[in-house]
mmCIF file of C-alpha atoms and ligand atoms in Angstrom:
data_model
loop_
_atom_site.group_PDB
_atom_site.id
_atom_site.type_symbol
_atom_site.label_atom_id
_atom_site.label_comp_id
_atom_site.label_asym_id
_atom_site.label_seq_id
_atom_site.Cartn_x
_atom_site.Cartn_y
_atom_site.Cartn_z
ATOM 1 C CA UNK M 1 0.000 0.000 0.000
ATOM 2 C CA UNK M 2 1.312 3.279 -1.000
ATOM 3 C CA UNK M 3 1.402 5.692 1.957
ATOM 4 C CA UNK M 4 0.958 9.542 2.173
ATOM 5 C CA UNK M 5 1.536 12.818 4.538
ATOM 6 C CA UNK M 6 -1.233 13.756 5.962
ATOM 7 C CA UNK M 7 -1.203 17.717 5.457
ATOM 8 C CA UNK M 8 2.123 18.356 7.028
ATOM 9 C CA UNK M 9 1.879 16.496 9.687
ATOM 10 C CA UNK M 10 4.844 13.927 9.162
ATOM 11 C CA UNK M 11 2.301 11.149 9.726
ATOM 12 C CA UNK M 12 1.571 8.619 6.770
ATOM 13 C CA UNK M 13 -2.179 7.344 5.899
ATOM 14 C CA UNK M 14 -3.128 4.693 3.142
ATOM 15 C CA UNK M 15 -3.531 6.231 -0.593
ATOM 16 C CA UNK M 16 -6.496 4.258 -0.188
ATOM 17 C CA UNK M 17 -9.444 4.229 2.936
ATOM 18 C CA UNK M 18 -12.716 3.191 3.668
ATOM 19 C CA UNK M 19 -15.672 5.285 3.522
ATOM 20 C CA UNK M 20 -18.826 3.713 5.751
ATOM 21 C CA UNK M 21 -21.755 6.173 4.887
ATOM 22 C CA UNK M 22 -24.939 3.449 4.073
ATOM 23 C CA UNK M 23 -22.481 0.540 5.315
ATOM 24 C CA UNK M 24 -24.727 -1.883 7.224
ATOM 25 C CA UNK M 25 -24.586 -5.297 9.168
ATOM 26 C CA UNK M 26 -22.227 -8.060 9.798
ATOM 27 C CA UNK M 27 -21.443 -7.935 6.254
ATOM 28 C CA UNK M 28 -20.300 -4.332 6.386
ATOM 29 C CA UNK M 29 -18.300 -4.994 9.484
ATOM 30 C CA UNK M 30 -16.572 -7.600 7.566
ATOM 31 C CA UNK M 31 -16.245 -5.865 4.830
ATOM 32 C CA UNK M 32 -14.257 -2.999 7.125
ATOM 33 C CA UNK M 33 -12.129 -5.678 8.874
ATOM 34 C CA UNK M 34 -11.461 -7.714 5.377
ATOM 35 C CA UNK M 35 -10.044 -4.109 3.968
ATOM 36 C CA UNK M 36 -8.253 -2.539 6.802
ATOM 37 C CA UNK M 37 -6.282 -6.051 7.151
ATOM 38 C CA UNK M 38 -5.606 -6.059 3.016
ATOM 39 C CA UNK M 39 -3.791 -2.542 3.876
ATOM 40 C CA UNK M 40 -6.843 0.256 3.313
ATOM 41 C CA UNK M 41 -6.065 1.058 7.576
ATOM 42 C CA UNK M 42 -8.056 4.882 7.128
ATOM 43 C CA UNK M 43 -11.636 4.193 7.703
ATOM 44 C CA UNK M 44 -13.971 7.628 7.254
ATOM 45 C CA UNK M 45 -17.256 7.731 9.018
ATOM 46 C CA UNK M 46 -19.672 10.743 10.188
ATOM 47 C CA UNK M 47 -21.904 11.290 13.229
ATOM 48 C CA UNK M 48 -24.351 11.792 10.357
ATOM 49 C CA UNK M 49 -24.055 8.152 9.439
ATOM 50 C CA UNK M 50 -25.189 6.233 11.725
ATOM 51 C CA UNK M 51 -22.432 4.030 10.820
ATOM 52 C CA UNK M 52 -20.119 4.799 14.031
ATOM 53 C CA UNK M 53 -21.206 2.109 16.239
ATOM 54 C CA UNK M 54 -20.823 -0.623 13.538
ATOM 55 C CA UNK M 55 -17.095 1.126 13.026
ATOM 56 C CA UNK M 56 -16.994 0.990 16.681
ATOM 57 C CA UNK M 57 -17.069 -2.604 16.741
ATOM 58 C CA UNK M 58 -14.818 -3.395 13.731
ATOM 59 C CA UNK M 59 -12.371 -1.277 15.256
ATOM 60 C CA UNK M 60 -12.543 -3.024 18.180
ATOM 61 C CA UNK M 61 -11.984 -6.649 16.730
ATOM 62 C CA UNK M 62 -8.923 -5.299 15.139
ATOM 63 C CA UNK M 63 -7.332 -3.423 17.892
ATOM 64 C CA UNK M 64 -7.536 -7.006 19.828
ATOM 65 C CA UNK M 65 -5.298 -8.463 17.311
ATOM 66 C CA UNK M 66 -3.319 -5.498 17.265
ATOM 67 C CA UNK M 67 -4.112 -4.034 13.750
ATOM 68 C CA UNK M 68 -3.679 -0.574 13.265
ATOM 69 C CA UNK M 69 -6.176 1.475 12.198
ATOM 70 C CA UNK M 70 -6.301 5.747 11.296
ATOM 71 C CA UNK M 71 -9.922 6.590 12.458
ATOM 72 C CA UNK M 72 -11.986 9.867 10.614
ATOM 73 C CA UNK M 73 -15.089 11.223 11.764
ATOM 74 C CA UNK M 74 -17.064 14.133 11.116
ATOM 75 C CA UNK M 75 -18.983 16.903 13.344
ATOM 76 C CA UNK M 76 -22.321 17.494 11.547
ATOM 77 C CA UNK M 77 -22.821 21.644 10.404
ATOM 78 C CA UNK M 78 -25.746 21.795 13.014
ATOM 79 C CA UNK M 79 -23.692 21.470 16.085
ATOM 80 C CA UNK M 80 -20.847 23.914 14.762
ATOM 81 C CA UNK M 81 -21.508 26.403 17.966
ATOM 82 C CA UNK M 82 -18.730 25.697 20.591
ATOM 83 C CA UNK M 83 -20.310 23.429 22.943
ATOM 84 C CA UNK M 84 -22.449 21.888 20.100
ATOM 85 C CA UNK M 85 -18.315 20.675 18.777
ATOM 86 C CA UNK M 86 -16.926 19.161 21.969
ATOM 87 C CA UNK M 87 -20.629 17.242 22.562
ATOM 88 C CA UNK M 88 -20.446 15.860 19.478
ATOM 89 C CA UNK M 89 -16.667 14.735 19.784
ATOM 90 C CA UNK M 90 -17.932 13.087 22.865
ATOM 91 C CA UNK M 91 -20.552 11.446 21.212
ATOM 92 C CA UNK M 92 -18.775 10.037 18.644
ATOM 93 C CA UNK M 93 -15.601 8.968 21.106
ATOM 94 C CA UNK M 94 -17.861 7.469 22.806
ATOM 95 C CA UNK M 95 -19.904 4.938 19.731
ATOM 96 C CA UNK M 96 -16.389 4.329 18.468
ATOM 97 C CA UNK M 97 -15.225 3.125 22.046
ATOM 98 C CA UNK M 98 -11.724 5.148 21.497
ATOM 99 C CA UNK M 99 -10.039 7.604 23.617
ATOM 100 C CA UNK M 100 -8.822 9.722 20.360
ATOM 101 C CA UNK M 101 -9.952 10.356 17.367
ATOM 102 C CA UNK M 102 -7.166 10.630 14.764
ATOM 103 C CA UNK M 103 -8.702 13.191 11.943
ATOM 104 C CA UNK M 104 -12.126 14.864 13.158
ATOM 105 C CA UNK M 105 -13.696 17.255 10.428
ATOM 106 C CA UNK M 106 -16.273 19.620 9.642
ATOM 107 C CA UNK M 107 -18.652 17.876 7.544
ATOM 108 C CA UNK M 108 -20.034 20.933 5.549
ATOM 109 C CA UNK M 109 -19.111 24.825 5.906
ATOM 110 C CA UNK M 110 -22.149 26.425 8.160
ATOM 111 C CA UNK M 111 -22.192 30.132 7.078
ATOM 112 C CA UNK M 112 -24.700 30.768 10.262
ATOM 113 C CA UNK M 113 -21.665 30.152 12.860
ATOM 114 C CA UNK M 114 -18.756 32.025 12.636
ATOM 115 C CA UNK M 115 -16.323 29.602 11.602
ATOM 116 C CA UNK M 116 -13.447 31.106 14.371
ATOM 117 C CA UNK M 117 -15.898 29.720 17.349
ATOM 118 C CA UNK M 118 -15.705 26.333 15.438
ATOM 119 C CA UNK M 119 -12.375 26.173 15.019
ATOM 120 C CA UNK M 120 -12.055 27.498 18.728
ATOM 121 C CA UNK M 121 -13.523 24.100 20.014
ATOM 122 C CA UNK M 122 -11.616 22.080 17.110
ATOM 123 C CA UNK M 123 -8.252 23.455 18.899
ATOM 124 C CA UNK M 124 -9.595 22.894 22.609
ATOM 125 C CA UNK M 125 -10.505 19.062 21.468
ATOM 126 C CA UNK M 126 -6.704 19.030 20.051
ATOM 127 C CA UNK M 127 -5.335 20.150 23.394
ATOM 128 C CA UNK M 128 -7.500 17.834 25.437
ATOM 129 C CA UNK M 129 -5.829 14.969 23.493
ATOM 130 C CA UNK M 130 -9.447 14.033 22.347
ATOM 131 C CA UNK M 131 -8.941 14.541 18.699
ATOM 132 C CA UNK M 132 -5.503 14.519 17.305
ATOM 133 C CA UNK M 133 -5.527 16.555 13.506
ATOM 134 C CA UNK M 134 -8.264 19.185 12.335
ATOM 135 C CA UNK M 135 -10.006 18.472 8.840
ATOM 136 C CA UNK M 136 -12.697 19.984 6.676
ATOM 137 C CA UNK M 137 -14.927 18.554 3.999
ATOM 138 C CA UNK M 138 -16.820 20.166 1.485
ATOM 139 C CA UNK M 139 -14.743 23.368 2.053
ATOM 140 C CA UNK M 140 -13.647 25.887 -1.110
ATOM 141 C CA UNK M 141 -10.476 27.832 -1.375
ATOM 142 C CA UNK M 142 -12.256 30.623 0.139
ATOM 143 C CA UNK M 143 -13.427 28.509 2.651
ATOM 144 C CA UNK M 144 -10.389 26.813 3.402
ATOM 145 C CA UNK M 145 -8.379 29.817 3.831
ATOM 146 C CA UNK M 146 -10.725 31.328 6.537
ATOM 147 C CA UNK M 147 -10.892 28.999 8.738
ATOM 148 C CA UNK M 148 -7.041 29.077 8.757
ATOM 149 C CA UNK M 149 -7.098 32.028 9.141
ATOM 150 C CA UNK M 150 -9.244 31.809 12.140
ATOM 151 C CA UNK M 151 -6.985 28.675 13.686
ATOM 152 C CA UNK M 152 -4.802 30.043 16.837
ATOM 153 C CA UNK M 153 -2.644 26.848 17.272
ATOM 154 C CA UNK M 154 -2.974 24.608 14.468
ATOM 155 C CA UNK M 155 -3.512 24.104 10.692
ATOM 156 C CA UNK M 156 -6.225 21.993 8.766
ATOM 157 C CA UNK M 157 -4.747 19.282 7.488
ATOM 158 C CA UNK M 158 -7.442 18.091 5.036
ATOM 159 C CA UNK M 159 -10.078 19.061 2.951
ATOM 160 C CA UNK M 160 -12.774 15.896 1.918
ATOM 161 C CA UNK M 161 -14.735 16.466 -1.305
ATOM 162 C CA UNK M 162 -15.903 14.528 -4.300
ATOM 163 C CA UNK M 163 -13.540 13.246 -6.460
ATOM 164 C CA UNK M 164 -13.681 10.856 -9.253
ATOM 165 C CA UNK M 165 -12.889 10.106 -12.950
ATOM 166 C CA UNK M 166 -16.750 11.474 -13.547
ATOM 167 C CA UNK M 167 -16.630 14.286 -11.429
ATOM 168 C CA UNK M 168 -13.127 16.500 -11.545
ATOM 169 C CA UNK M 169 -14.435 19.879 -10.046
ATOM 170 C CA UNK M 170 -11.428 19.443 -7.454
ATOM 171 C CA UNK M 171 -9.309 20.215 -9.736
ATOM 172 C CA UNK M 172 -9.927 23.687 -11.235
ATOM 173 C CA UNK M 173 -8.950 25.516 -7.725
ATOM 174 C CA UNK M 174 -8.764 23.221 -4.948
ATOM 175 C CA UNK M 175 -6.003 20.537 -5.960
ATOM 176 C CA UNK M 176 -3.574 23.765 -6.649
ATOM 177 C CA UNK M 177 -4.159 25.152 -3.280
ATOM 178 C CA UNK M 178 -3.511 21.959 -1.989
ATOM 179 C CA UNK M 179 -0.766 20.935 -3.673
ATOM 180 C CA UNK M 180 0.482 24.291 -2.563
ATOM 181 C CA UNK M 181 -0.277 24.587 0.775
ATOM 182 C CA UNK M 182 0.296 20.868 1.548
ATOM 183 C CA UNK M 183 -3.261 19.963 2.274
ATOM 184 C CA UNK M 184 -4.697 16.394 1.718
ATOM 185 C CA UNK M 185 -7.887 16.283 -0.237
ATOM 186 C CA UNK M 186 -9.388 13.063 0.875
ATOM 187 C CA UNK M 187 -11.305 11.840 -2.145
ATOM 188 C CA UNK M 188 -15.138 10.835 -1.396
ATOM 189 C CA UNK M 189 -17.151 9.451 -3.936
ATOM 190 C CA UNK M 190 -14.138 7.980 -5.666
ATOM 191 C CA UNK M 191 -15.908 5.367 -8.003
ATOM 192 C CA UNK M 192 -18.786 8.164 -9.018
ATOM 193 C CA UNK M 193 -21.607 6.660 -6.990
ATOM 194 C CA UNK M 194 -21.952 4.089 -9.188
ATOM 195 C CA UNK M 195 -21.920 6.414 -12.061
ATOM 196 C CA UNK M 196 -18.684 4.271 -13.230
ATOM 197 C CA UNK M 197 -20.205 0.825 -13.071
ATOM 198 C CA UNK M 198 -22.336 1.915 -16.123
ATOM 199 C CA UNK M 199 -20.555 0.944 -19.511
ATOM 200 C CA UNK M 200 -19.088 4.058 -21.228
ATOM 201 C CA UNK M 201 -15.543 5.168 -22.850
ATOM 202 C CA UNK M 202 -14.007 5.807 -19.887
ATOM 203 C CA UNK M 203 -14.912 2.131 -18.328
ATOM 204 C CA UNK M 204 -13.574 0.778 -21.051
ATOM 205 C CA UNK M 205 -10.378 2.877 -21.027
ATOM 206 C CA UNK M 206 -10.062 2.128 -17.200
ATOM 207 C CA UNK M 207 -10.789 -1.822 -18.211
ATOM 208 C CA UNK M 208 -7.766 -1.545 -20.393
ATOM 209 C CA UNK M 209 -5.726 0.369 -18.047
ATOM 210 C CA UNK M 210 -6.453 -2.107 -15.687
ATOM 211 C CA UNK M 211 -5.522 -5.176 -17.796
ATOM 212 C CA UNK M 212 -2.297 -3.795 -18.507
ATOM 213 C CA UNK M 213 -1.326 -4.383 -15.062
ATOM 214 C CA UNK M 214 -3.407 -7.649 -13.851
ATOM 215 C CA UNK M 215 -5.830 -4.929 -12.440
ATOM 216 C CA UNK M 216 -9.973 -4.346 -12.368
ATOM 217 C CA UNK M 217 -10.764 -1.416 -13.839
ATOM 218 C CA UNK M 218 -12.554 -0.236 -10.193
ATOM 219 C CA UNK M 219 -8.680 -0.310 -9.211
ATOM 220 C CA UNK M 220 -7.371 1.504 -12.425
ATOM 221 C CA UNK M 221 -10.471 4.338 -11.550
ATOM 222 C CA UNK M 222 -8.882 4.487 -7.460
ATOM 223 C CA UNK M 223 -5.240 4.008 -8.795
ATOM 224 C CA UNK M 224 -5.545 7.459 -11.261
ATOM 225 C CA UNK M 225 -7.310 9.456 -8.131
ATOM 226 C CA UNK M 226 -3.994 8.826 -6.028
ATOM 227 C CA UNK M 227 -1.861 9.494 -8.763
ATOM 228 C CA UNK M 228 -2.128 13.168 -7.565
ATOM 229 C CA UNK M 229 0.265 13.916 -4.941
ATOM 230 C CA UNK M 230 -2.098 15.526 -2.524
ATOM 231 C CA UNK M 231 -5.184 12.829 -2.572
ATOM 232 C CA UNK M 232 -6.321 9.423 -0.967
ATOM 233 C CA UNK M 233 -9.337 7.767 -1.796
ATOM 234 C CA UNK M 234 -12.274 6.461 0.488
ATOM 235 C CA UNK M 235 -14.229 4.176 -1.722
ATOM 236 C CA UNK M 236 -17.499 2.543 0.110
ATOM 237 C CA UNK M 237 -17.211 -1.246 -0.532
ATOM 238 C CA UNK M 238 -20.026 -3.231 1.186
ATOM 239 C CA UNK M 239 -18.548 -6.755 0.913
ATOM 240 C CA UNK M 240 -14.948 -8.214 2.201
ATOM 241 C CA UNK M 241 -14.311 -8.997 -2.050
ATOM 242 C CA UNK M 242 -14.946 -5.107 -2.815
ATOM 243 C CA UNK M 243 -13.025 -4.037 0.345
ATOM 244 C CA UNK M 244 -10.153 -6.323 -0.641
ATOM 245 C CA UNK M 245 -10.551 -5.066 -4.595
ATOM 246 C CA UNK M 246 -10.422 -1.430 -3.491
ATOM 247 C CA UNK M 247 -7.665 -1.791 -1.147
ATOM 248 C CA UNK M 248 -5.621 -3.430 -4.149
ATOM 249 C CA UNK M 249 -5.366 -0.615 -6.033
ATOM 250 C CA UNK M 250 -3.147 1.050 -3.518
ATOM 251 C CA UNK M 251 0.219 -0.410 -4.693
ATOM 252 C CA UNK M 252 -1.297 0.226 -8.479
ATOM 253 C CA UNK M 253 1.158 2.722 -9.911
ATOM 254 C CA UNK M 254 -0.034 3.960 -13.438
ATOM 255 C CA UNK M 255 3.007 5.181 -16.186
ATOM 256 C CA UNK M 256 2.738 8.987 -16.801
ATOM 257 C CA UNK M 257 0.817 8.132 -20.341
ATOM 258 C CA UNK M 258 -1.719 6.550 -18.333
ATOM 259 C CA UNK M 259 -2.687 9.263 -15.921
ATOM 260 C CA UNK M 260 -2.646 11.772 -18.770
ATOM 261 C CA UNK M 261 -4.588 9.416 -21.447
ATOM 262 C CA UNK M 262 -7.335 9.362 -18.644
HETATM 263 P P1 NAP F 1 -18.352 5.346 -4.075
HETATM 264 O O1 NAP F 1 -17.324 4.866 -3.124
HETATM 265 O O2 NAP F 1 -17.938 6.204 -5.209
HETATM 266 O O3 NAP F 1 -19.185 4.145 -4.687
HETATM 267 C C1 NAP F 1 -19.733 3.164 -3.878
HETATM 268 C C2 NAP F 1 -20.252 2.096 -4.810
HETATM 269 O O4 NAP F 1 -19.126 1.414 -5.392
HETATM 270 C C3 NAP F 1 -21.064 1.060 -4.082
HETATM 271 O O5 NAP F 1 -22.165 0.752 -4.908
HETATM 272 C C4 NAP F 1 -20.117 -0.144 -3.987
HETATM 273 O O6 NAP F 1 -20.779 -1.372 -4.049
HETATM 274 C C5 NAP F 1 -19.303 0.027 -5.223
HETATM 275 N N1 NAP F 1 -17.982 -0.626 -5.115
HETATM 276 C C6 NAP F 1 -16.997 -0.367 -4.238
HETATM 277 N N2 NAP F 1 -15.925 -1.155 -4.484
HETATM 278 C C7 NAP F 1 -16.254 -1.934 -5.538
HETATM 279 C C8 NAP F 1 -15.585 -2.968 -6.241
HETATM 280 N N3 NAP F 1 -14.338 -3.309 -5.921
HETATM 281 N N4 NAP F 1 -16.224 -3.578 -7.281
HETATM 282 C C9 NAP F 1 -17.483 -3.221 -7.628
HETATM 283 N N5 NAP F 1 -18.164 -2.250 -6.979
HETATM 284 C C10 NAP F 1 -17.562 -1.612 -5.941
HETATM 285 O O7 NAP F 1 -19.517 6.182 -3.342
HETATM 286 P P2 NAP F 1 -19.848 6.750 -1.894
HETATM 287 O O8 NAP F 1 -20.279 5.700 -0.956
HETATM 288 O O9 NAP F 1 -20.765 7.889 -2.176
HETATM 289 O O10 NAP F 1 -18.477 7.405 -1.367
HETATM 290 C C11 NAP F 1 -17.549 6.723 -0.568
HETATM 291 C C12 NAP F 1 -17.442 7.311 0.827
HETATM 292 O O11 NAP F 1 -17.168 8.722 0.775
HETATM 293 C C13 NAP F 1 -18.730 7.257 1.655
HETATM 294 O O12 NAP F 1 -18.970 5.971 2.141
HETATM 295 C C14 NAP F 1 -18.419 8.272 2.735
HETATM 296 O O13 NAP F 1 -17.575 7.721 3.721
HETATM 297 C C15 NAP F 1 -17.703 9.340 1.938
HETATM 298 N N6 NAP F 1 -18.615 10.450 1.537
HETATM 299 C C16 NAP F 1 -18.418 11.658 2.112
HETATM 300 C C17 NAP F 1 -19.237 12.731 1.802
HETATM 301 C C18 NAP F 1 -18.993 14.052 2.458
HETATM 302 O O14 NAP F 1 -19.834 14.959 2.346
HETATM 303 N N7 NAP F 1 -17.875 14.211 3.138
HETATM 304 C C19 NAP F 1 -20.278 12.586 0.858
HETATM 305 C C20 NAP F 1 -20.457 11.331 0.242
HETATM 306 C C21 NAP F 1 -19.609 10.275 0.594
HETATM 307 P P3 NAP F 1 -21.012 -2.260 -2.717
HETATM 308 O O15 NAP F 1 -21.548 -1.330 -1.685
HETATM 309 O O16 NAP F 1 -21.946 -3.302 -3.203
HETATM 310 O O17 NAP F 1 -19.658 -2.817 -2.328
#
């Protein structure tokens, strides 16, 4: 698995995670276990969900046989005033059965709370040792750059959006600022929503891609997103087979002609 720097931080994450939104059951937990173990060890979830408990309990099978395991959540934009932030930390701490929380982030910008009372909670969780890095999601440039601007102590160290071969809006402002200012941009949506599983010319390019190195083209699709230096991918797999699939791609490297081609 190919690992990255998350934001500046010196500390390395999969190219490739595991989203959970509309992950359900036994199956889903396996699914989870089945990918972290094949090497996808970031697993994304929201208090929005509903999928924390069921991460809760995957994560606690694997920390008994002592897999690791880089744990996301997100703070809904409803509970963005300052107490609303460290209830919902607890909350979610408290579903996942963890002490910390590795990346916690703002699920959506909430223009009705100024985003420097936000961030002032963000930074208290970071001192209290109940969250470890600050992240955003769904955040523009403009966005981005005022709730840094607003941060006392610390940076953000990621920005999650939508990202996929049908959808490449990340790329017009946000992956330069990233790339820049050394900013992950955690890719959701990676496959399309599905979009991709429908037969068109860029399937069949990926298929071909994909062939070319003993690869599915789901793999070639996740293998092109972390091509870009700044971005991982958290693909939602429902099934240990998917999970395993998806987490395959991340020691996928694609030649330059490739990357550009798609
Ligand atoms: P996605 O990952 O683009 O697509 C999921 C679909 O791909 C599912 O139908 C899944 O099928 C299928 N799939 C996955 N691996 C496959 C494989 N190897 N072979 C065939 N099919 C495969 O869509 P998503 O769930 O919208 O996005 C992924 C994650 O991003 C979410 O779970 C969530 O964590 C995050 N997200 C975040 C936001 C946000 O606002 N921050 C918004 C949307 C999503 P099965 O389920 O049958 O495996």
């Amino acid at each position: 698995m190919i690992e990255k720097e998350l934001g500046r931080t010196g500390e390395k994450i999969p190219a490739i995670g595991l989203g959970t939104w509309a992950l359900y059951g036994e199956r889903g937990e396996e699914a989870l276990i089945a990918g972290v173990k094949a090497g996808a060890y970031l697993i994304d979830t929201a208090e929005a969900y509903g999928t924390e408990p069921l991460v809760g309990r995957a994560l606690s099978k694997l920390k008994a046989e002592g897999v690791k395991v880089f744990l996301a959540t997100k703070v809904s934009p409803e509970h963005f005033h300052h107490d609303d932030v460290i209830k919902s930390c607890e909350g979610s701490l408290k579903r996942l059965g963890l002490s910390t929380i590795d990346l916690y982030q703002l699920h959506w910008p909430n223009p009705s709370v100024p985003i420097s009372e936000t961030v002032k909670a963000m930074e208290e969780l970071v001192d209290q040792g109940k969250i470890r890095y600050i992240g955003v999601s769904n955040f523009s440039v403009k966005q981005l750059e005022e709730a840094r601007a607003s941060m006392k102590k610390y940076d953000l160290v990621s920005d999650q959006v939508e990202y996929s071969p049908f959808n490449r809006e990340a790329e017009k402002e946000l992956m330069p600022y990233c790339e820049k200012e050394k900013i992950t941009i955690i890719a959701y949506s990676p496959l399309g929503h599905g979009q991709l599983f429908k037969d068109s010319e860029l399937r069949i390019m990926l298929e071909k891609i994909g062939n070319a190195h003993g690869k599915s083209w789901v793999q070639a699709a996740l293998a092109w997103l972390v091509s870009k230096p700044q971005v991982v991918a958290i693909p939602k797999a429902s099934t240990p087979e998917h999970a395993v699939e998806d987490a395959g791609a991340g020691d996928l490297v694609l030649t330059p002609e490739e990357v550009s081609a798609l």
